[in-house]
XYZ file of C-alpha atoms in Angstrom:
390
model
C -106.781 -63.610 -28.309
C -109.680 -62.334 -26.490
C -113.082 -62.648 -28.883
C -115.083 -59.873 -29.574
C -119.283 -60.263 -28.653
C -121.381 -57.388 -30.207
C -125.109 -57.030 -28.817
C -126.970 -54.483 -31.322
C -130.328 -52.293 -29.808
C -130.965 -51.439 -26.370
C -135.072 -52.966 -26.033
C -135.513 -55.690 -23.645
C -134.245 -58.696 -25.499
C -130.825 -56.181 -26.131
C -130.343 -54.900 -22.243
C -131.099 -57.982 -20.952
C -128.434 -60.005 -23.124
C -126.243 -57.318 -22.310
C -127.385 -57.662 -18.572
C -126.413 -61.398 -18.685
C -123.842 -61.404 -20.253
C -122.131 -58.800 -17.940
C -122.778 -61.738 -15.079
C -121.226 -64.442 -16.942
C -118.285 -62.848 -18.173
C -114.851 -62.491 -16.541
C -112.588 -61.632 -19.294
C -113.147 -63.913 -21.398
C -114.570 -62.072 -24.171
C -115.086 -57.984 -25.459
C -118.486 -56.886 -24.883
C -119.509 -54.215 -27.152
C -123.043 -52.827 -26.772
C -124.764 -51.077 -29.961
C -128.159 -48.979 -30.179
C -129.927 -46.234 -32.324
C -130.745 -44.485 -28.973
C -128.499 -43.597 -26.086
C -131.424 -45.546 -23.530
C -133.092 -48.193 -22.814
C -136.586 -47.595 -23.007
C -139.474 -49.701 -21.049
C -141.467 -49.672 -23.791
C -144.740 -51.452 -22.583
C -145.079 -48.549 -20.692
C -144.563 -45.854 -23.002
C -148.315 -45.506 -23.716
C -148.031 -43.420 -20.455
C -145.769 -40.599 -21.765
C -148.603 -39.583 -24.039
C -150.981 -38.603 -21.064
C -148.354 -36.830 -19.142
C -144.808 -36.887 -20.867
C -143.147 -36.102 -17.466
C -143.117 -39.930 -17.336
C -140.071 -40.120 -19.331
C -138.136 -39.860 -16.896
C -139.587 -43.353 -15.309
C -139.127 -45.445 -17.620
C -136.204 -44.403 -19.646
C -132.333 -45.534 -18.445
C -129.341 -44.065 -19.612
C -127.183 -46.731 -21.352
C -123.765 -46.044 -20.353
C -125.125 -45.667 -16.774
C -126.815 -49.285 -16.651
C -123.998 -51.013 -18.146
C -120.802 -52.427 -16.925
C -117.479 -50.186 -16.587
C -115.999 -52.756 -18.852
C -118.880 -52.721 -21.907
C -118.088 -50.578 -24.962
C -121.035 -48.319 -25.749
C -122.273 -47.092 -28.914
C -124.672 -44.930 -29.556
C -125.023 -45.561 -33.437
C -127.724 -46.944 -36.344
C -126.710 -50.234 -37.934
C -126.557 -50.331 -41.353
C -125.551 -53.285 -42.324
C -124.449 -56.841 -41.209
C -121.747 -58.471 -43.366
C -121.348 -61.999 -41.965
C -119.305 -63.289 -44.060
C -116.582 -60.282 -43.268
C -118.004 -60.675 -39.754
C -118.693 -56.737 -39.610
C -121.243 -54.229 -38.855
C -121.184 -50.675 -40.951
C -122.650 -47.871 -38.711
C -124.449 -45.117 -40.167
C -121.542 -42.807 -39.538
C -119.096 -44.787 -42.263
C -117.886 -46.653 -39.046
C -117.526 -50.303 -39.143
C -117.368 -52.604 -35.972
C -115.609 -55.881 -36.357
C -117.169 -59.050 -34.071
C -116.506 -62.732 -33.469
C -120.139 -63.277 -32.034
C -122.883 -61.335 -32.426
C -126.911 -60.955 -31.171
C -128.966 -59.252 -33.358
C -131.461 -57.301 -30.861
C -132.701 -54.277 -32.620
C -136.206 -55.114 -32.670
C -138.974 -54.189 -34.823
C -140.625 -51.395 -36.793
C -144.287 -51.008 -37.248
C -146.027 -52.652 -40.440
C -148.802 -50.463 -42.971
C -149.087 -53.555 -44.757
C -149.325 -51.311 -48.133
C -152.447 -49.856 -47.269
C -152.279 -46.752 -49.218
C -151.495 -43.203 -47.409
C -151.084 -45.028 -44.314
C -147.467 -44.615 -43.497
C -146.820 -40.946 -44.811
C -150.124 -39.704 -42.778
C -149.727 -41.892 -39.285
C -148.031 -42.253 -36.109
C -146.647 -44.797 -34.676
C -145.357 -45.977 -31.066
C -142.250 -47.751 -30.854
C -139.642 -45.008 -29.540
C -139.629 -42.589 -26.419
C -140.181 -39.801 -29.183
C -142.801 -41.276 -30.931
C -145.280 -40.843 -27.404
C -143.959 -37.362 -27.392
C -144.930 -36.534 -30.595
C -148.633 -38.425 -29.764
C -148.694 -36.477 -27.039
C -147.819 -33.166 -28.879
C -150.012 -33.482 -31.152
C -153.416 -34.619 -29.242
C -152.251 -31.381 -27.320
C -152.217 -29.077 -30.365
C -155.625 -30.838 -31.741
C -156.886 -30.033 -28.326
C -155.775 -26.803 -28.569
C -157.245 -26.021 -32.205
C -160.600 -27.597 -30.995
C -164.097 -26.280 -29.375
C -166.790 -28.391 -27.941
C -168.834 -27.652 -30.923
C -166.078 -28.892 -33.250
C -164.450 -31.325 -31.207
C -160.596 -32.606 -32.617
C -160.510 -36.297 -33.759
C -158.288 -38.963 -32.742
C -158.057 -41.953 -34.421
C -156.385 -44.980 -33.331
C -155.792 -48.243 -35.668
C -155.543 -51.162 -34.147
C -157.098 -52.397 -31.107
C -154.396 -54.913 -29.702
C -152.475 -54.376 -26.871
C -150.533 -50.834 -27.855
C -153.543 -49.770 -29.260
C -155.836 -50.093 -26.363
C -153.888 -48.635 -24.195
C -152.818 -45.776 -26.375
C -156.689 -44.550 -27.045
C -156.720 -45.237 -23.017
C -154.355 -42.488 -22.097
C -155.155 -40.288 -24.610
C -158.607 -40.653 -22.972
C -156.890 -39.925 -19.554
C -155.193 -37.064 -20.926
C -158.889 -35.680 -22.370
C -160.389 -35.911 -18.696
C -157.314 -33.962 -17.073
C -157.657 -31.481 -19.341
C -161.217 -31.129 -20.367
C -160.343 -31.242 -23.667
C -162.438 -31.216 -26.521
C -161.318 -34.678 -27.846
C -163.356 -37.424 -29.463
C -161.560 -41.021 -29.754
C -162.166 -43.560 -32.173
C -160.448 -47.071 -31.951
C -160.582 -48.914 -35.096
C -159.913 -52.422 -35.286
C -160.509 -54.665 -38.488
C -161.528 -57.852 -36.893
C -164.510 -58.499 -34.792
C -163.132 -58.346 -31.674
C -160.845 -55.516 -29.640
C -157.776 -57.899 -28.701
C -158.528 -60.244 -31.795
C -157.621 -63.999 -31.364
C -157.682 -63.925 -27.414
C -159.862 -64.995 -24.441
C -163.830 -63.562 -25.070
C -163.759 -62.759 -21.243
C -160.952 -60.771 -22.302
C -162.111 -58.795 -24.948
C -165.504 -58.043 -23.091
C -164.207 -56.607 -20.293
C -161.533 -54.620 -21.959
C -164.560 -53.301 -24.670
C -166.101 -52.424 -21.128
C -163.541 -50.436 -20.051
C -162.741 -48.650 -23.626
C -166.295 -48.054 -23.279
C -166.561 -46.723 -19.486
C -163.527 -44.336 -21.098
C -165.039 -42.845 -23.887
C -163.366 -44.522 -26.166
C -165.711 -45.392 -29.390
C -164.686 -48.759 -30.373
C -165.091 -49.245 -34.344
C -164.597 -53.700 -35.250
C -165.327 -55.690 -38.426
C -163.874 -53.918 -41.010
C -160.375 -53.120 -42.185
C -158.564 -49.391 -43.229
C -158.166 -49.730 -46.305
C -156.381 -46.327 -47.450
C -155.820 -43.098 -45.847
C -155.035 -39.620 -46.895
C -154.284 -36.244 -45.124
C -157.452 -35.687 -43.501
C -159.811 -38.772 -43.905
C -159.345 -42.604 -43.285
C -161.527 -44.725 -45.147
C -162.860 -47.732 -43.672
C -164.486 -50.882 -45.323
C -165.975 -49.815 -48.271
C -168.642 -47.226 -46.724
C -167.165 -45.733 -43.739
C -164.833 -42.507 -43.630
C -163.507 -41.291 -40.465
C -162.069 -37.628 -40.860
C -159.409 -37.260 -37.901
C -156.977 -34.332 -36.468
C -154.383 -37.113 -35.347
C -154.227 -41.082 -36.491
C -152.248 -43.494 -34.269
C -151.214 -46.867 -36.360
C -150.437 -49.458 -33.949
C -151.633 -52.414 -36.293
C -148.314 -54.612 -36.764
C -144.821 -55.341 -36.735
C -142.012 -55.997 -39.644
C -138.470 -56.493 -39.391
C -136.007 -53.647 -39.132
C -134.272 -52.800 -42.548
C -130.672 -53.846 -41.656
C -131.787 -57.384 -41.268
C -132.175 -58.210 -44.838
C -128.855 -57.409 -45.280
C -127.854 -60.251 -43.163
C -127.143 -63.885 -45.243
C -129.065 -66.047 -42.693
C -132.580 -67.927 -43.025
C -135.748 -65.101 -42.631
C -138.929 -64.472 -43.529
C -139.058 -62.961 -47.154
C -141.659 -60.715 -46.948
C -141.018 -59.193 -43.128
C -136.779 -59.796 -42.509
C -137.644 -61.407 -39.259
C -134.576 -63.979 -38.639
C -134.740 -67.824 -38.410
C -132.939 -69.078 -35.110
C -133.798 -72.081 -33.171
C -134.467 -72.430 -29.570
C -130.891 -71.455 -28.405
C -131.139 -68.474 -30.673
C -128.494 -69.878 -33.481
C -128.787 -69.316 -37.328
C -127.263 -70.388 -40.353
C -124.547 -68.693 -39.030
C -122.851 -70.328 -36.173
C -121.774 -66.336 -35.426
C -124.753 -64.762 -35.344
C -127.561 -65.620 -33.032
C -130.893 -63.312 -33.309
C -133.628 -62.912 -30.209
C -136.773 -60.705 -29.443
C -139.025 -58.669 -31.797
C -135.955 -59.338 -34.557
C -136.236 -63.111 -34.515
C -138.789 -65.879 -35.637
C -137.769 -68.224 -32.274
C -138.902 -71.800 -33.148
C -140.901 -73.213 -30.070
C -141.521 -77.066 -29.401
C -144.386 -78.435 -30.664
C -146.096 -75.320 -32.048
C -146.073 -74.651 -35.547
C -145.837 -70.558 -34.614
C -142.730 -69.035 -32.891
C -142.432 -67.182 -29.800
C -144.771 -64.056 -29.499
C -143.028 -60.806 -30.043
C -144.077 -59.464 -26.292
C -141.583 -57.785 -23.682
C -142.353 -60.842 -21.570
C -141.245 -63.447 -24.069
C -137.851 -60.867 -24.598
C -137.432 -60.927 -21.261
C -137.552 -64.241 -20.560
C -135.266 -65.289 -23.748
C -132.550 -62.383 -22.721
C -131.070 -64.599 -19.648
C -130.454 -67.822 -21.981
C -129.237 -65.698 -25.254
C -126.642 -63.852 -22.934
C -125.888 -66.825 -21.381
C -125.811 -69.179 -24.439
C -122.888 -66.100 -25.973
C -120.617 -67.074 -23.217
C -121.015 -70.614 -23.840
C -120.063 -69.994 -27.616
C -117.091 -68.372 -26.505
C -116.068 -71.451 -23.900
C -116.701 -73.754 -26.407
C -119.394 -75.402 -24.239
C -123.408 -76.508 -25.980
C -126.255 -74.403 -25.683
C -129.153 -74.220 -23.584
C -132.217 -74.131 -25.595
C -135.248 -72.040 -24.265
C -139.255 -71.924 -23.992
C -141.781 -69.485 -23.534
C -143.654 -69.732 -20.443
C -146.855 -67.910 -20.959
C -146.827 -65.986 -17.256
C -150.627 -64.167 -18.592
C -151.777 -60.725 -19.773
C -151.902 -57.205 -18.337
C -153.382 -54.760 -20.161
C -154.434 -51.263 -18.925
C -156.718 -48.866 -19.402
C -156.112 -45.588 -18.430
C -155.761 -46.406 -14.581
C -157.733 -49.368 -14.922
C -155.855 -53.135 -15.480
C -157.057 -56.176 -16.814
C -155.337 -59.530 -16.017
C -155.817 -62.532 -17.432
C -153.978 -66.071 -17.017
C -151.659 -65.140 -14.349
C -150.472 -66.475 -10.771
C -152.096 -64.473 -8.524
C -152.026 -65.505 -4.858
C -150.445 -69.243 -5.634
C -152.906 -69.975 -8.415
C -153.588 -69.369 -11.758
C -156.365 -66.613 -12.242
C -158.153 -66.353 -15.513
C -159.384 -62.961 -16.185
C -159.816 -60.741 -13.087
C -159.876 -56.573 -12.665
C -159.965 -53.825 -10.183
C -157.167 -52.817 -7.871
C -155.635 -56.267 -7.796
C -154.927 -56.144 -11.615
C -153.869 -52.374 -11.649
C -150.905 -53.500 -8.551
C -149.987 -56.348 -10.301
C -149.597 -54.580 -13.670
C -147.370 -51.775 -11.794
C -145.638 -54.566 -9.834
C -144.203 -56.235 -13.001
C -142.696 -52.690 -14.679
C -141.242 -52.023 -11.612
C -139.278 -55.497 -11.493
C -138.220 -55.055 -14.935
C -136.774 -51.544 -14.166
C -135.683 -53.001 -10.777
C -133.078 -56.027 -12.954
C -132.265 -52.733 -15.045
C -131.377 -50.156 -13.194
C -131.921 -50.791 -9.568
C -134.378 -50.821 -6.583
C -134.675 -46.851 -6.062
C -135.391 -46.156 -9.925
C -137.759 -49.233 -9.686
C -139.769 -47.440 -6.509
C -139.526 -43.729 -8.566
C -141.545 -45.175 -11.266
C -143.939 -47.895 -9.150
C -146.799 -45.106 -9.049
C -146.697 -43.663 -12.744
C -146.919 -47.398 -14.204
């Protein structure tokens, strides 16, 4: 009897499984592929859809076109994960039966109970969530004069967040919009806990952008028209951005493995196993223990990328019967942009190792790595169609 393997969400950990796993199989097992949205989304470039939204089109992939003739598609939300019964209840009342499954379906953001935050923010994590940014930094625009500019607010300056405020700051110079952008981070630093090189020249750049960068103190509640900062500060704003944090999705806590109480994030080892010898867990979903580090792998597209190949190939082992491979982040460095501007830190460049560099070098590289992403995805010509938007 041929054994059922059920991949659930379509990020990068999720395609690229399914990617793999598409390789290594040759009828030896089902392959059923389930996610919330009908595409695959490259989401470290979806800050771009919120200057110019025709961007979409770039960097989003239409699932039953990427995958295999012989993967099962469904387009579904997961409710639930019985692994005892070895089943997964849809949202629709539908169940889906497995043998082996990878839990893939990422993250959502964190408010970290900070009162008013959730009900009165935006967030980033989906291919409609930059439309709506960009929708509404449009309609503030709109509403605004340059006597009375609109205010956008941004919370949290790491990655997401920087380059959020920087292409809402693109899409402000395009337009000549009447838009003033705060960035608001709560530690002393944009890009907290990283390389001081770093953080200067990406303050330089926020800077250079007209982006006003707020550090050192925390939001500590927010209502409908005002965030309040530290225990002084209040920042009225047209449109607020949270970008601070992520939590496990809600279906994972319904799942009797080891996780982390207080965000769901799943327990798996280095060849993605958990309690359950049927359910392995990878990318933004999973706490991935790492050798000699008392952390686990970062929850980056790179480290999802990376851990994809082995957790698709590690599935097809289960199924033969045959050990694991176990796996470990390589840190390949940082891009980060900026509006058009890049920042690269820590990566090969050339044949050597480059710690922080800028300029055209860093903006090519940046566009470079999207494009071989969407290249393993969906193909050279989709890869070239989106090279110059990235």
């Amino acid at each position: 009897m041929t054994d059922d393997i059920v991949v659930l969400g379509s990020g990068y950990a999720g395609t690229g499984a399914v990617k793999q796993l598409e390789q290594e199989l040759d009828g030896e097992a089902d392959l059923t592929w389930i996610s919330d949205v009908d595409h695959h989304l490259v989401l470290h470039e979806s800050h771009r859809v919120i200057r110019n939204p025709d961007v979409r089109d770039r960097i989003t992939f239409d699932c039953e076109e990427i995958k295999a003739p012989s993967t099962r598609f469904i387009n579904a939300r997961v409710d639930a994960l019985d692994a005892e019964e070895r089943r997964i209840d849809l949202a629709d009342g539908s169940t889906v039966d497995y043998d082996y499954v990878l839990v893939a379906f990422g993250s959502q953001t964190a408010f970290f109970g900070i009162d008013g935050l959730r009900e009165h923010s935006l967030t980033l994590k989906s291919l409609q969530d930059a439309l709506d940014i960009h929708d509404a930094v449009r309609e503030a625009a709109t509403e605004a004069t340059r006597e009375d500019p609109a205010r956008v607010v941004v919370g949290g300056a790491g990655l997401s967040g920087i380059q959020s405020a920087g292409e809402i700051a693109k899409f402000r110079d395009k337009h000549r919009a009447p838009v003033d952008i705060h960035l608001v981070e709560g530690l002393d630093n944009v890009f907290p806990n990283n390389d001081p090189v770093v953080q200067a020249k990406l303050a330089k750049l926020l800077d250079e952008a007209g982006v006003n960068v707020m550090t050192g103190e925390f939001i500590g509640e927010v209502d409908e028209e005002t965030v309040y900062i530290g225990e002084e500060t209040e920042l009225d704003y047209d449109v607020l951005l949270w970008t601070g944090g992520i939590t496990g999705q809600a279906p994972a806590e319904t799942i009797d493995v080891g996780q982390d109480q207080r965000s769901h994030r799943i327990h798996v080892e280095q060849d993605f196993t958990t309690d359950d010898d049927r359910v392995f867990a990878i990318g933004d979903a999973a706490l991935i223990d790492q050798p000699d580090s008392e952390n686990p792998a970062p929850p980056t597209a790179q480290a999802a990328w990376q851990a994809a190949e082995v957790a698709g190939t590690n599935l097809a082992r289960a199924v033969r019967g045959q050990p694991l491979e176990t796996w470990t982040h390589e840190d390949k460095g940082t891009l980060i942009s900026v509006g058009d501007e890049a920042v690269a830190h820590d990566v090969v460049f050339l044949g050597d190792v480059v710690e922080t560099f800028g300029g055209p070098a860093a903006e090519f590289l940046k566009k470079t790595v999207a494009a071989r992403w969407i290249n393993d995805v969906a193909g050279l010509g989709a890869a070239a169609k989106a090279f110059p938007d990235m």
